[in-house]
Coordinates of N, CA and C in Angstrom, one line a residue:
M20 N 7.8 -71.9 -31.1 CA 7.7 -71.9 -32.5 C 8.4 -73.1 -33.1
A21 N 8.1 -74.2 -32.6 CA 8.8 -75.4 -33.0 C 8.8 -75.6 -34.5
H22 N 7.7 -75.4 -35.2 CA 7.6 -75.8 -36.6 C 8.2 -74.7 -37.5
E23 N 8.3 -73.5 -37.0 CA 8.8 -72.5 -37.8 C 10.2 -72.0 -37.5
S24 N 10.8 -72.5 -36.4 CA 12.1 -72.1 -36.0 C 13.2 -72.3 -37.1
V25 N 13.1 -73.4 -37.8 CA 14.1 -73.6 -38.9 C 14.1 -72.5 -39.9
E26 N 13.0 -71.9 -40.1 CA 13.0 -70.8 -41.1 C 13.8 -69.6 -40.6
E27 N 13.8 -69.4 -39.3 CA 14.6 -68.4 -38.7 C 16.1 -68.7 -38.9
R28 N 16.5 -69.9 -38.8 CA 17.9 -70.3 -39.0 C 18.4 -69.9 -40.4
L29 N 17.5 -70.1 -41.4 CA 17.9 -69.8 -42.8 C 18.3 -68.4 -43.0
A30 N 17.7 -67.5 -42.2 CA 17.9 -66.0 -42.4 C 19.4 -65.7 -42.2
E31 N 20.1 -66.3 -41.3 CA 21.5 -66.0 -41.0 C 22.3 -66.1 -42.2
D32 N 22.0 -67.0 -43.1 CA 22.9 -67.3 -44.3 C 22.4 -66.6 -45.5
I33 N 21.3 -65.9 -45.4 CA 20.7 -65.1 -46.6 C 21.0 -63.6 -46.4
V34 N 20.9 -63.1 -45.2 CA 21.0 -61.7 -45.0 C 22.5 -61.3 -44.9
E35 N 22.9 -60.2 -45.5 CA 24.2 -59.7 -45.4 C 24.4 -59.1 -44.0
E36 N 25.6 -58.9 -43.6 CA 25.9 -58.3 -42.3 C 25.3 -56.9 -42.3
L37 N 24.3 -56.7 -41.4 CA 23.8 -55.3 -41.3 C 23.9 -54.8 -39.9
D38 N 24.4 -53.7 -39.7 CA 24.5 -53.1 -38.4 C 23.2 -52.3 -38.1
L39 N 22.3 -52.8 -37.3 CA 21.0 -52.1 -37.1 C 21.0 -51.3 -35.8
H40 N 22.2 -51.2 -35.2 CA 22.2 -50.5 -33.9 C 22.2 -49.0 -34.1
P41 N 21.4 -48.3 -33.3 CA 21.4 -46.9 -33.3 C 22.7 -46.4 -32.7
V42 N 23.0 -45.1 -33.0 CA 24.2 -44.5 -32.5 C 24.0 -44.2 -31.0
P43 N 24.7 -44.8 -30.1 CA 24.5 -44.5 -28.6 C 24.9 -43.1 -28.3
P44 N 24.3 -42.5 -27.3 CA 24.8 -41.2 -26.8 C 26.2 -41.2 -26.5
E45 N 26.9 -40.0 -26.6 CA 28.3 -40.0 -26.3 C 28.7 -40.4 -24.9
Q46 N 27.8 -40.2 -24.0 CA 28.1 -40.5 -22.6 C 27.9 -42.0 -22.4
D47 N 27.3 -42.7 -23.3 CA 27.0 -44.1 -23.1 C 28.3 -44.9 -23.5
E48 N 29.0 -45.4 -22.5 CA 30.2 -46.1 -22.7 C 30.1 -47.6 -22.7
E49 N 28.8 -48.1 -22.7 CA 28.6 -49.6 -22.7 C 29.2 -50.2 -23.9
E50 N 29.6 -51.5 -23.8 CA 30.0 -52.2 -24.9 C 28.9 -52.4 -25.9
P51 N 29.1 -52.1 -27.2 CA 28.0 -52.3 -28.2 C 27.7 -53.7 -28.3
L52 N 26.4 -54.0 -28.6 CA 26.0 -55.4 -28.9 C 26.6 -55.9 -30.2
P53 N 26.7 -57.2 -30.3 CA 27.2 -57.8 -31.6 C 26.2 -57.4 -32.7
P54 N 26.6 -57.4 -33.9 CA 25.6 -57.1 -35.0 C 24.5 -58.1 -35.0
L55 N 23.3 -57.7 -35.6 CA 22.1 -58.5 -35.5 C 22.3 -59.9 -36.0
S56 N 23.0 -60.1 -37.1 CA 23.2 -61.4 -37.7 C 24.0 -62.3 -36.8
E57 N 24.9 -61.8 -36.0 CA 25.7 -62.6 -35.1 C 24.8 -63.1 -34.0
Q58 N 23.9 -62.3 -33.5 CA 23.0 -62.7 -32.5 C 22.0 -63.8 -33.0
I59 N 21.6 -63.6 -34.2 CA 20.7 -64.6 -34.8 C 21.4 -65.9 -34.9
A60 N 22.6 -65.8 -35.4 CA 23.4 -67.1 -35.6 C 23.5 -67.8 -34.3
E61 N 23.8 -67.1 -33.2 CA 24.0 -67.7 -31.9 C 22.7 -68.3 -31.4
Q62 N 21.6 -67.6 -31.6 CA 20.3 -68.0 -31.0 C 19.7 -69.1 -31.9
L63 N 19.9 -69.1 -33.2 CA 19.1 -70.0 -34.1 C 19.8 -71.1 -34.7
G64 N 21.2 -71.1 -34.7 CA 21.9 -72.3 -35.2 C 22.5 -72.2 -36.5
G65 N 22.2 -71.2 -37.4 CA 22.9 -71.1 -38.7 C 22.6 -72.2 -39.6
V66 N 23.5 -72.5 -40.6 CA 23.3 -73.5 -41.6 C 23.1 -74.9 -41.0
R67 N 23.9 -75.2 -40.0 CA 23.8 -76.5 -39.5 C 22.4 -76.8 -38.9
G68 N 21.9 -75.7 -38.2 CA 20.5 -75.9 -37.6 C 19.5 -76.1 -38.7
L69 N 19.7 -75.4 -39.8 CA 18.7 -75.5 -40.9 C 18.8 -76.9 -41.5
I70 N 19.9 -77.5 -41.7 CA 20.1 -78.8 -42.2 C 19.5 -79.9 -41.2
E71 N 19.9 -79.7 -40.0 CA 19.4 -80.7 -38.9 C 17.9 -80.6 -38.8
S72 N 17.3 -79.5 -38.9 CA 15.8 -79.4 -38.8 C 15.1 -79.8 -40.0
S73 N 15.8 -79.9 -41.2 CA 15.2 -80.3 -42.4 C 15.1 -81.8 -42.5
I74 N 16.1 -82.5 -41.8 CA 16.2 -84.0 -42.0 C 14.9 -84.7 -41.5
P75 N 14.4 -84.4 -40.3 CA 13.2 -85.1 -39.9 C 12.0 -85.0 -40.9
V76 N 11.8 -83.8 -41.4 CA 10.7 -83.5 -42.4 C 11.0 -84.3 -43.7
L77 N 12.2 -84.2 -44.2 CA 12.6 -84.9 -45.4 C 12.4 -86.4 -45.2
A78 N 12.8 -86.9 -44.0 CA 12.7 -88.4 -43.7 C 11.2 -88.8 -43.8
F79 N 10.3 -88.0 -43.2 CA 8.9 -88.3 -43.2 C 8.4 -88.4 -44.7
V80 N 8.7 -87.4 -45.5 CA 8.3 -87.4 -46.9 C 8.8 -88.6 -47.6
L81 N 10.1 -88.9 -47.5 CA 10.7 -90.0 -48.3 C 10.1 -91.3 -47.9
F82 N 10.0 -91.6 -46.6 CA 9.5 -92.8 -46.1 C 8.0 -93.0 -46.6
N83 N 7.3 -91.9 -46.5 CA 5.9 -92.0 -46.9 C 5.7 -92.2 -48.4
V84 N 6.6 -91.7 -49.2 CA 6.5 -91.9 -50.6 C 7.1 -93.2 -51.0
L85 N 8.3 -93.5 -50.6 CA 9.0 -94.8 -51.0 C 8.3 -96.0 -50.5
L86 N 7.7 -96.0 -49.3 CA 7.0 -97.2 -48.8 C 5.5 -97.2 -49.2
G87 N 5.0 -96.2 -49.9 CA 3.6 -96.2 -50.2 C 3.2 -97.2 -51.3
E88 N 2.0 -97.3 -51.5 CA 1.4 -98.3 -52.5 C 2.0 -98.1 -53.9
S89 N 2.3 -96.9 -54.3 CA 2.7 -96.6 -55.6 C 4.2 -97.0 -55.9
V90 N 5.0 -97.2 -54.8 CA 6.4 -97.6 -54.9 C 6.7 -99.0 -54.3
A91 N 6.7 -99.0 -53.0 CA 7.1 -100.3 -52.3 C 5.8 -101.2 -52.2
G92 N 4.7 -100.6 -52.3 CA 3.4 -101.4 -52.2 C 2.9 -101.6 -50.8
F93 N 3.4 -101.0 -49.8 CA 2.9 -101.1 -48.4 C 1.6 -100.3 -48.3
D94 N 0.7 -100.8 -47.4 CA -0.6 -100.1 -47.2 C -0.3 -98.7 -46.6
K95 N -1.3 -97.9 -46.6 CA -1.2 -96.5 -46.2 C -0.8 -96.4 -44.7
E96 N -1.3 -97.3 -43.9 CA -1.1 -97.3 -42.4 C 0.4 -97.7 -42.1
T97 N 0.9 -98.7 -42.8 CA 2.3 -99.1 -42.6 C 3.3 -98.1 -43.1
A98 N 3.0 -97.5 -44.2 CA 3.9 -96.4 -44.8 C 3.9 -95.2 -43.8
L99 N 2.7 -94.9 -43.3 CA 2.7 -93.8 -42.3 C 3.4 -94.1 -41.0
L100 N 3.3 -95.3 -40.6 CA 4.0 -95.7 -39.3 C 5.6 -95.6 -39.5
W101 N 6.1 -96.1 -40.7 CA 7.5 -96.0 -40.9 C 7.9 -94.5 -41.2
A102 N 7.1 -93.7 -41.7 CA 7.4 -92.3 -41.9 C 7.5 -91.6 -40.6
I103 N 6.6 -92.0 -39.7 CA 6.7 -91.4 -38.3 C 8.0 -91.8 -37.6
I104 N 8.3 -93.2 -37.7 CA 9.5 -93.7 -37.1 C 10.7 -93.0 -37.6
G105 N 10.8 -92.9 -38.9 CA 11.9 -92.3 -39.6 C 12.1 -90.8 -39.2
S106 N 11.0 -90.1 -39.1 CA 11.0 -88.7 -38.7 C 11.5 -88.5 -37.3
V107 N 10.7 -89.2 -36.4 CA 11.1 -89.0 -34.9 C 12.4 -89.6 -34.6
G108 N 12.8 -90.7 -35.3 CA 14.1 -91.4 -35.0 C 15.2 -90.5 -35.5
S109 N 15.1 -89.8 -36.6 CA 16.1 -88.9 -37.1 C 16.3 -87.7 -36.2
A110 N 15.1 -87.2 -35.6 CA 15.2 -86.1 -34.7 C 15.9 -86.5 -33.4
L111 N 15.6 -87.7 -32.9 CA 16.3 -88.2 -31.7 C 17.7 -88.4 -32.0
A112 N 18.1 -88.9 -33.1 CA 19.5 -89.1 -33.5 C 20.3 -87.8 -33.5
I113 N 19.7 -86.8 -34.1 CA 20.3 -85.5 -34.1 C 20.6 -85.0 -32.7
G114 N 19.6 -85.1 -31.9 CA 19.7 -84.6 -30.5 C 20.8 -85.5 -29.7
G115 N 20.8 -86.8 -30.0 CA 21.8 -87.6 -29.4 C 23.2 -87.3 -29.8
V116 N 23.4 -87.0 -31.1 CA 24.8 -86.6 -31.5 C 25.2 -85.3 -30.9
R117 N 24.3 -84.4 -30.8 CA 24.7 -83.1 -30.2 C 25.0 -83.3 -28.7
L118 N 24.2 -84.1 -28.1 CA 24.4 -84.4 -26.6 C 25.8 -85.0 -26.4
A119 N 26.1 -86.0 -27.3 CA 27.3 -86.7 -27.2 C 28.5 -85.8 -27.4
R120 N 28.4 -84.8 -28.2 CA 29.5 -83.9 -28.5 C 29.4 -82.7 -27.6
K121 N 28.5 -82.7 -26.6 CA 28.4 -81.7 -25.6 C 28.1 -80.3 -26.3
Q122 N 27.3 -80.4 -27.3 CA 26.9 -79.2 -28.0 C 25.4 -78.8 -27.5
P123 N 25.0 -77.5 -27.7 CA 23.7 -77.1 -27.3 C 22.6 -78.0 -28.0
V124 N 21.6 -78.4 -27.2 CA 20.6 -79.2 -27.7 C 19.2 -78.6 -27.7
R125 N 19.2 -77.2 -27.4 CA 17.9 -76.5 -27.2 C 17.1 -76.6 -28.5
H126 N 17.8 -76.4 -29.7 CA 17.1 -76.4 -30.9 C 16.6 -77.8 -31.3
A127 N 17.5 -78.8 -31.0 CA 17.1 -80.2 -31.2 C 15.9 -80.6 -30.4
V128 N 15.8 -80.1 -29.2 CA 14.7 -80.4 -28.3 C 13.4 -79.8 -28.9
N129 N 13.5 -78.5 -29.2 CA 12.4 -77.8 -29.8 C 11.9 -78.5 -31.1
G130 N 12.8 -78.9 -31.9 CA 12.5 -79.5 -33.2 C 11.8 -80.9 -32.9
L131 N 12.4 -81.6 -31.9 CA 11.8 -82.9 -31.6 C 10.3 -82.7 -31.1
F132 N 10.1 -81.7 -30.3 CA 8.7 -81.5 -29.8 C 7.8 -81.2 -31.0
G133 N 8.2 -80.4 -31.9 CA 7.3 -80.1 -33.1 C 7.1 -81.4 -33.9
I134 N 8.2 -82.2 -34.1 CA 8.0 -83.4 -34.9 C 7.1 -84.4 -34.2
A135 N 7.3 -84.5 -32.9 CA 6.5 -85.5 -32.1 C 5.0 -85.1 -32.1
L136 N 4.8 -83.8 -32.0 CA 3.4 -83.3 -32.1 C 2.7 -83.6 -33.4
G137 N 3.5 -83.3 -34.5 CA 3.0 -83.6 -35.8 C 2.8 -85.1 -36.0
A138 N 3.7 -85.9 -35.5 CA 3.6 -87.4 -35.6 C 2.3 -87.9 -34.9
Y139 N 2.1 -87.3 -33.7 CA 0.9 -87.7 -33.0 C -0.4 -87.4 -33.7
F140 N -0.5 -86.2 -34.3 CA -1.7 -85.8 -35.1 C -1.8 -86.8 -36.3
A141 N -0.7 -87.1 -37.0 CA -0.8 -88.0 -38.1 C -1.2 -89.4 -37.7
W142 N -0.6 -89.9 -36.7 CA -1.0 -91.3 -36.3 C -2.4 -91.4 -35.7
R143 N -2.8 -90.4 -34.9 CA -4.1 -90.4 -34.4 C -5.2 -90.4 -35.4
S144 N -4.9 -89.6 -36.5 CA -5.9 -89.5 -37.6 C -5.8 -90.5 -38.7
G145 N -4.6 -91.1 -38.7 CA -4.3 -92.1 -39.8 C -4.0 -91.5 -41.1
D146 N -3.7 -90.1 -41.1 CA -3.6 -89.4 -42.4 C -2.2 -88.6 -42.3
A147 N -1.3 -88.9 -43.3 CA 0.0 -88.3 -43.3 C -0.1 -86.7 -43.3
K148 N -1.2 -86.2 -43.9 CA -1.2 -84.7 -44.1 C -1.3 -84.0 -42.7
N149 N -1.8 -84.7 -41.7 CA -1.9 -84.1 -40.4 C -0.6 -83.9 -39.7
F150 N 0.5 -84.5 -40.2 CA 1.8 -84.3 -39.7 C 2.2 -82.8 -39.7
Y151 N 1.6 -82.1 -40.7 CA 1.9 -80.7 -40.9 C 0.9 -79.8 -40.3
L152 N -0.2 -80.3 -39.8 CA -1.2 -79.4 -39.3 C -0.8 -78.6 -38.1
P153 N -0.1 -79.1 -37.1 CA 0.3 -78.2 -36.0 C 1.1 -76.9 -36.5
G154 N 2.0 -77.1 -37.4 CA 2.8 -76.0 -37.9 C 1.9 -75.0 -38.7
I155 N 0.9 -75.5 -39.4 CA 0.0 -74.6 -40.2 C -0.8 -73.8 -39.2
L156 N -1.3 -74.4 -38.2 CA -2.1 -73.7 -37.2 C -1.3 -72.7 -36.4
L157 N 0.0 -73.1 -36.1 CA 0.9 -72.2 -35.3 C 1.2 -71.0 -36.2
T158 N 1.4 -71.2 -37.5 CA 1.7 -70.0 -38.3 C 0.6 -69.1 -38.4
F159 N -0.6 -69.6 -38.6 CA -1.8 -68.7 -38.6 C -2.0 -68.0 -37.3
G160 N -1.7 -68.7 -36.2 CA -1.7 -68.0 -34.9 C -0.7 -66.9 -34.7
Q161 N 0.5 -67.1 -35.2 CA 1.5 -66.1 -35.2 C 1.0 -64.8 -36.0
A162 N 0.5 -65.1 -37.2 CA 0.0 -64.0 -38.0 C -1.1 -63.2 -37.2
A163 N -2.0 -63.9 -36.5 CA -3.1 -63.2 -35.8 C -2.5 -62.4 -34.7
V164 N -1.5 -62.9 -33.9 CA -0.9 -62.1 -32.8 C -0.2 -60.9 -33.4
L165 N 0.5 -61.0 -34.5 CA 1.1 -59.9 -35.1 C 0.1 -58.8 -35.5
L166 N -1.0 -59.3 -36.1 CA -2.0 -58.3 -36.6 C -2.6 -57.6 -35.4
L167 N -2.9 -58.3 -34.3 CA -3.4 -57.6 -33.1 C -2.5 -56.6 -32.6
S168 N -1.2 -56.9 -32.7 CA -0.2 -55.9 -32.1 C -0.2 -54.6 -32.9
V169 N -0.5 -54.7 -34.2 CA -0.6 -53.5 -35.0 C -1.9 -52.8 -34.7
V170 N -3.0 -53.5 -34.5 CA -4.3 -52.9 -34.2 C -4.2 -52.1 -32.9
F171 N -3.5 -52.7 -31.9 CA -3.3 -52.0 -30.6 C -2.1 -51.1 -30.6
R172 N -1.5 -50.9 -31.7 CA -0.3 -50.0 -31.9 C 0.8 -50.3 -31.0
K173 N 1.1 -51.6 -30.9 CA 2.2 -52.2 -30.2 C 2.9 -53.2 -31.1
P174 N 3.4 -52.7 -32.3 CA 4.0 -53.6 -33.3 C 5.1 -54.5 -32.7
L175 N 4.9 -55.8 -32.9 CA 5.9 -56.8 -32.3 C 7.2 -56.8 -32.9
I176 N 7.3 -56.4 -34.2 CA 8.6 -56.3 -34.9 C 9.4 -55.2 -34.2
G177 N 8.8 -54.2 -33.7 CA 9.5 -53.1 -33.0 C 10.1 -53.7 -31.7
Y178 N 9.3 -54.5 -31.0 CA 9.8 -55.1 -29.7 C 11.0 -56.0 -30.0
A179 N 10.9 -56.8 -31.1 CA 12.0 -57.7 -31.5 C 13.2 -56.9 -31.8
W180 N 13.1 -55.8 -32.5 CA 14.3 -55.0 -32.8 C 14.9 -54.4 -31.5
G181 N 14.0 -54.0 -30.6 CA 14.5 -53.4 -29.3 C 15.3 -54.4 -28.5
I182 N 14.9 -55.7 -28.5 CA 15.6 -56.7 -27.8 C 16.9 -57.1 -28.5
M183 N 16.8 -57.3 -29.8 CA 18.0 -57.8 -30.5 C 19.0 -56.7 -30.9
A184 N 18.6 -55.5 -31.1 CA 19.5 -54.5 -31.6 C 19.6 -53.2 -30.9
N185 N 18.8 -53.1 -29.8 CA 18.7 -51.8 -29.1 C 19.0 -52.0 -27.6
K186 N 19.8 -53.0 -27.3 CA 20.1 -53.3 -25.9 C 18.9 -53.4 -25.0
G187 N 17.8 -53.9 -25.5 CA 16.6 -54.2 -24.8 C 15.8 -53.0 -24.5
R188 N 16.2 -51.8 -25.0 CA 15.4 -50.6 -24.8 C 14.3 -50.5 -25.9
Q189 N 13.2 -50.0 -25.5 CA 12.0 -49.9 -26.4 C 11.7 -48.4 -26.6
D190 N 12.7 -47.6 -26.7 CA 12.5 -46.2 -26.8 C 12.1 -45.7 -28.2
W191 N 11.9 -46.7 -29.1 CA 11.5 -46.4 -30.5 C 10.1 -45.8 -30.5
F192 N 9.3 -46.0 -29.5 CA 8.0 -45.4 -29.4 C 8.0 -43.9 -29.6
G193 N 9.1 -43.3 -29.2 CA 9.3 -41.9 -29.3 C 9.8 -41.4 -30.6
N194 N 10.1 -42.4 -31.5 CA 10.6 -42.1 -32.8 C 9.5 -42.3 -33.8
A195 N 8.9 -41.3 -34.3 CA 7.7 -41.4 -35.2 C 8.0 -42.2 -36.4
R196 N 9.2 -41.9 -37.0 CA 9.5 -42.7 -38.3 C 9.7 -44.2 -38.0
L197 N 10.4 -44.5 -37.0 CA 10.6 -45.9 -36.7 C 9.3 -46.6 -36.3
F198 N 8.5 -45.8 -35.5 CA 7.2 -46.4 -35.1 C 6.3 -46.8 -36.4
R199 N 6.3 -45.8 -37.3 CA 5.5 -46.1 -38.5 C 6.1 -47.3 -39.3
A200 N 7.4 -47.3 -39.3 CA 8.1 -48.4 -40.0 C 7.8 -49.8 -39.4
F201 N 7.8 -49.8 -38.1 CA 7.5 -51.1 -37.4 C 6.1 -51.5 -37.6
Q202 N 5.2 -50.5 -37.7 CA 3.8 -50.9 -37.9 C 3.6 -51.6 -39.3
W203 N 4.2 -51.0 -40.3 CA 3.9 -51.6 -41.6 C 4.8 -52.8 -41.8
L204 N 6.0 -52.9 -41.2 CA 6.8 -54.1 -41.3 C 6.1 -55.3 -40.6
T205 N 5.4 -55.0 -39.5 CA 4.7 -56.0 -38.8 C 3.6 -56.5 -39.7
L206 N 2.9 -55.6 -40.4 CA 1.9 -56.0 -41.4 C 2.5 -56.9 -42.5
L207 N 3.7 -56.5 -42.9 CA 4.4 -57.3 -43.9 C 4.6 -58.8 -43.4
W208 N 5.0 -58.9 -42.1 CA 5.1 -60.2 -41.6 C 3.8 -61.0 -41.5
V209 N 2.8 -60.3 -41.2 CA 1.4 -60.9 -41.2 C 1.1 -61.5 -42.5
A210 N 1.4 -60.7 -43.6 CA 1.1 -61.2 -45.0 C 2.0 -62.4 -45.3
S211 N 3.3 -62.3 -44.9 CA 4.2 -63.4 -45.2 C 3.8 -64.7 -44.5
L212 N 3.4 -64.6 -43.3 CA 3.0 -65.8 -42.5 C 1.7 -66.3 -43.1
A213 N 0.8 -65.4 -43.5 CA -0.5 -65.8 -44.0 C -0.4 -66.5 -45.4
V214 N 0.6 -66.0 -46.2 CA 0.8 -66.7 -47.5 C 1.4 -68.1 -47.3
R215 N 2.4 -68.2 -46.4 CA 3.0 -69.5 -46.2 C 2.0 -70.5 -45.6
A216 N 1.3 -70.0 -44.6 CA 0.3 -70.9 -44.0 C -0.9 -71.2 -44.9
G217 N -1.2 -70.2 -45.7 CA -2.4 -70.4 -46.7 C -2.1 -71.4 -47.7
I218 N -0.8 -71.4 -48.3 CA -0.5 -72.4 -49.3 C -0.5 -73.8 -48.7
Q219 N 0.1 -73.9 -47.5 CA 0.1 -75.2 -46.9 C -1.3 -75.7 -46.5
F220 N -2.2 -74.8 -46.1 CA -3.5 -75.2 -45.7 C -4.3 -75.6 -46.9
Y221 N -4.1 -74.9 -48.0 CA -4.8 -75.3 -49.3 C -4.4 -76.8 -49.7
L222 N -3.1 -77.1 -49.6 CA -2.6 -78.4 -49.9 C -3.1 -79.4 -48.8
W223 N -3.2 -79.0 -47.6 CA -3.8 -79.8 -46.6 C -5.2 -80.2 -46.9
Q224 N -6.0 -79.2 -47.3 CA -7.4 -79.5 -47.6 C -7.5 -80.5 -48.8
L225 N -6.6 -80.4 -49.7 CA -6.5 -81.3 -50.9 C -6.0 -82.7 -50.5
G226 N -5.5 -82.8 -49.3 CA -4.9 -84.1 -48.9 C -3.6 -84.4 -49.5
E227 N -2.8 -83.4 -50.0 CA -1.5 -83.6 -50.6 C -0.4 -83.6 -49.6
A228 N -0.3 -84.7 -48.9 CA 0.7 -84.7 -47.8 C 2.1 -84.6 -48.3
N229 N 2.5 -85.2 -49.4 CA 3.9 -85.1 -49.9 C 4.2 -83.7 -50.4
A230 N 3.2 -83.1 -51.1 CA 3.4 -81.8 -51.6 C 3.6 -80.8 -50.4
L231 N 2.9 -81.1 -49.3 CA 3.1 -80.2 -48.1 C 4.5 -80.2 -47.6
G232 N 5.1 -81.4 -47.6 CA 6.5 -81.5 -47.1 C 7.4 -80.8 -48.1
I233 N 7.2 -80.9 -49.4 CA 8.0 -80.2 -50.3 C 7.9 -78.7 -50.2
V234 N 6.7 -78.2 -50.1 CA 6.4 -76.8 -49.9 C 7.1 -76.3 -48.6
R235 N 7.0 -77.0 -47.6 CA 7.6 -76.6 -46.3 C 9.1 -76.4 -46.4
I236 N 9.7 -77.3 -47.2 CA 11.2 -77.3 -47.3 C 11.6 -76.3 -48.4
L237 N 11.0 -76.2 -49.5 CA 11.5 -75.5 -50.6 C 10.8 -74.1 -50.8
I238 N 9.7 -73.9 -50.3 CA 9.0 -72.6 -50.5 C 8.8 -71.8 -49.3
S239 N 8.4 -72.4 -48.2 CA 8.1 -71.7 -47.0 C 9.3 -70.9 -46.4
W240 N 10.5 -71.5 -46.4 CA 11.6 -70.9 -45.8 C 12.2 -69.7 -46.6
P241 N 12.3 -69.9 -48.0 CA 12.7 -68.7 -48.8 C 11.8 -67.5 -48.6
I242 N 10.5 -67.7 -48.4 CA 9.6 -66.6 -48.2 C 9.9 -65.9 -46.9
Y243 N 10.2 -66.7 -45.9 CA 10.6 -66.2 -44.6 C 11.9 -65.4 -44.8
A244 N 12.9 -66.0 -45.4 CA 14.2 -65.3 -45.6 C 14.1 -64.0 -46.3
A245 N 13.2 -63.9 -47.4 CA 13.1 -62.7 -48.1 C 12.4 -61.6 -47.2
T246 N 11.4 -62.0 -46.4 CA 10.8 -61.1 -45.5 C 11.8 -60.5 -44.5
F247 N 12.6 -61.5 -44.0 CA 13.6 -61.1 -43.0 C 14.6 -60.1 -43.6
A248 N 15.1 -60.4 -44.8 CA 16.0 -59.5 -45.4 C 15.5 -58.2 -45.7
F249 N 14.3 -58.1 -46.2 CA 13.7 -56.8 -46.4 C 13.5 -56.0 -45.1
T250 N 13.1 -56.7 -44.1 CA 12.9 -56.0 -42.8 C 14.2 -55.4 -42.3
A251 N 15.3 -56.2 -42.4 CA 16.6 -55.8 -41.9 C 17.0 -54.6 -42.8
W252 N 16.8 -54.6 -44.1 CA 17.2 -53.5 -44.9 C 16.4 -52.3 -44.6
A253 N 15.1 -52.4 -44.4 CA 14.3 -51.2 -44.1 C 14.7 -50.5 -42.8
I254 N 15.0 -51.3 -41.8 CA 15.3 -50.7 -40.5 C 16.7 -50.1 -40.6
H255 N 17.6 -50.8 -41.3 CA 19.0 -50.3 -41.5 C 18.9 -48.9 -42.2
R256 N 18.1 -48.8 -43.2 CA 18.0 -47.6 -44.0 C 17.6 -46.4 -43.1
I257 N 16.6 -46.7 -42.2 CA 16.1 -45.6 -41.4 C 17.1 -45.2 -40.3
T258 N 17.6 -46.2 -39.6 CA 18.6 -45.9 -38.5 C 19.9 -45.3 -39.1
A259 N 20.3 -45.7 -40.3 CA 21.5 -45.0 -40.9 C 21.2 -43.6 -41.2
A260 N 20.0 -43.3 -41.8 CA 19.6 -41.9 -42.1 C 19.5 -41.1 -40.8
Q261 N 19.1 -41.6 -39.8 CA 18.9 -40.9 -38.5 C 20.3 -40.7 -37.8
R262 N 21.2 -41.6 -38.1 CA 22.5 -41.3 -37.5 C 23.2 -40.1 -38.3
T263 N 22.9 -40.0 -39.6 CA 23.4 -38.9 -40.4 C 22.7 -37.6 -40.0
D264 N 21.4 -37.7 -39.9 CA 20.6 -36.5 -39.6 C 19.7 -36.8 -38.4
P265 N 20.1 -36.5 -37.1 CA 19.3 -36.8 -36.0 C 17.9 -36.1 -36.0
A266 N 17.8 -35.0 -36.7 CA 16.5 -34.4 -36.8 C 15.5 -35.2 -37.5
D267 N 15.9 -36.2 -38.3 CA 15.0 -37.0 -39.1 C 14.5 -38.1 -38.2
A268 N 13.7 -37.8 -37.3 CA 13.1 -38.8 -36.3 C 11.6 -38.7 -36.2

């Protein structure tokens, strides 16, 4: 999820600390998992990851605008070349700094892969808007996979919760209320992904490359964060109620 991973990093700094873990049986003496937000912070990089992943996209937009015919007067191909160099170069620099400091580079590598793929599409076509095409297609693909999981009654949001907050157990299938919640929450994610990808695809069809970059930075991620926050709240509400009244399952 190279193009969309930055959105996940934003969630750590939007969502309040929510303990989504079910109450373990009394005989279960295992160490409880860290709260969900701690796990997300560890896996996704927090605020720093958000900033670092924003820089290559911002560099592409700025180079393409400032070096274009309306500002610096360069032709479209030259401006696009420098936009690609600025974007890929900044992604490489971020990875290099992390490597030099002996910090994890997994997110930087993932980001670089997404930036490089977008750069290839843009350079091959000669059109800056195609820098964003892989991310748009990936987002539509994610929405389709989530929708299929609901159709086959295997909601992927439930599996994600099981991995992150239920010690890897997928026993929520036996909890009717949680199962229904994961079904409609997965549909909520389908809608969220479809809206984000749909807005970007509309701008892509119009050829609005710079608007695409702005939307990706300023609109796409807040939509993700809001969806994530609501999902966390909804699951917390159900699990908290069932801790109080185990019969409510």
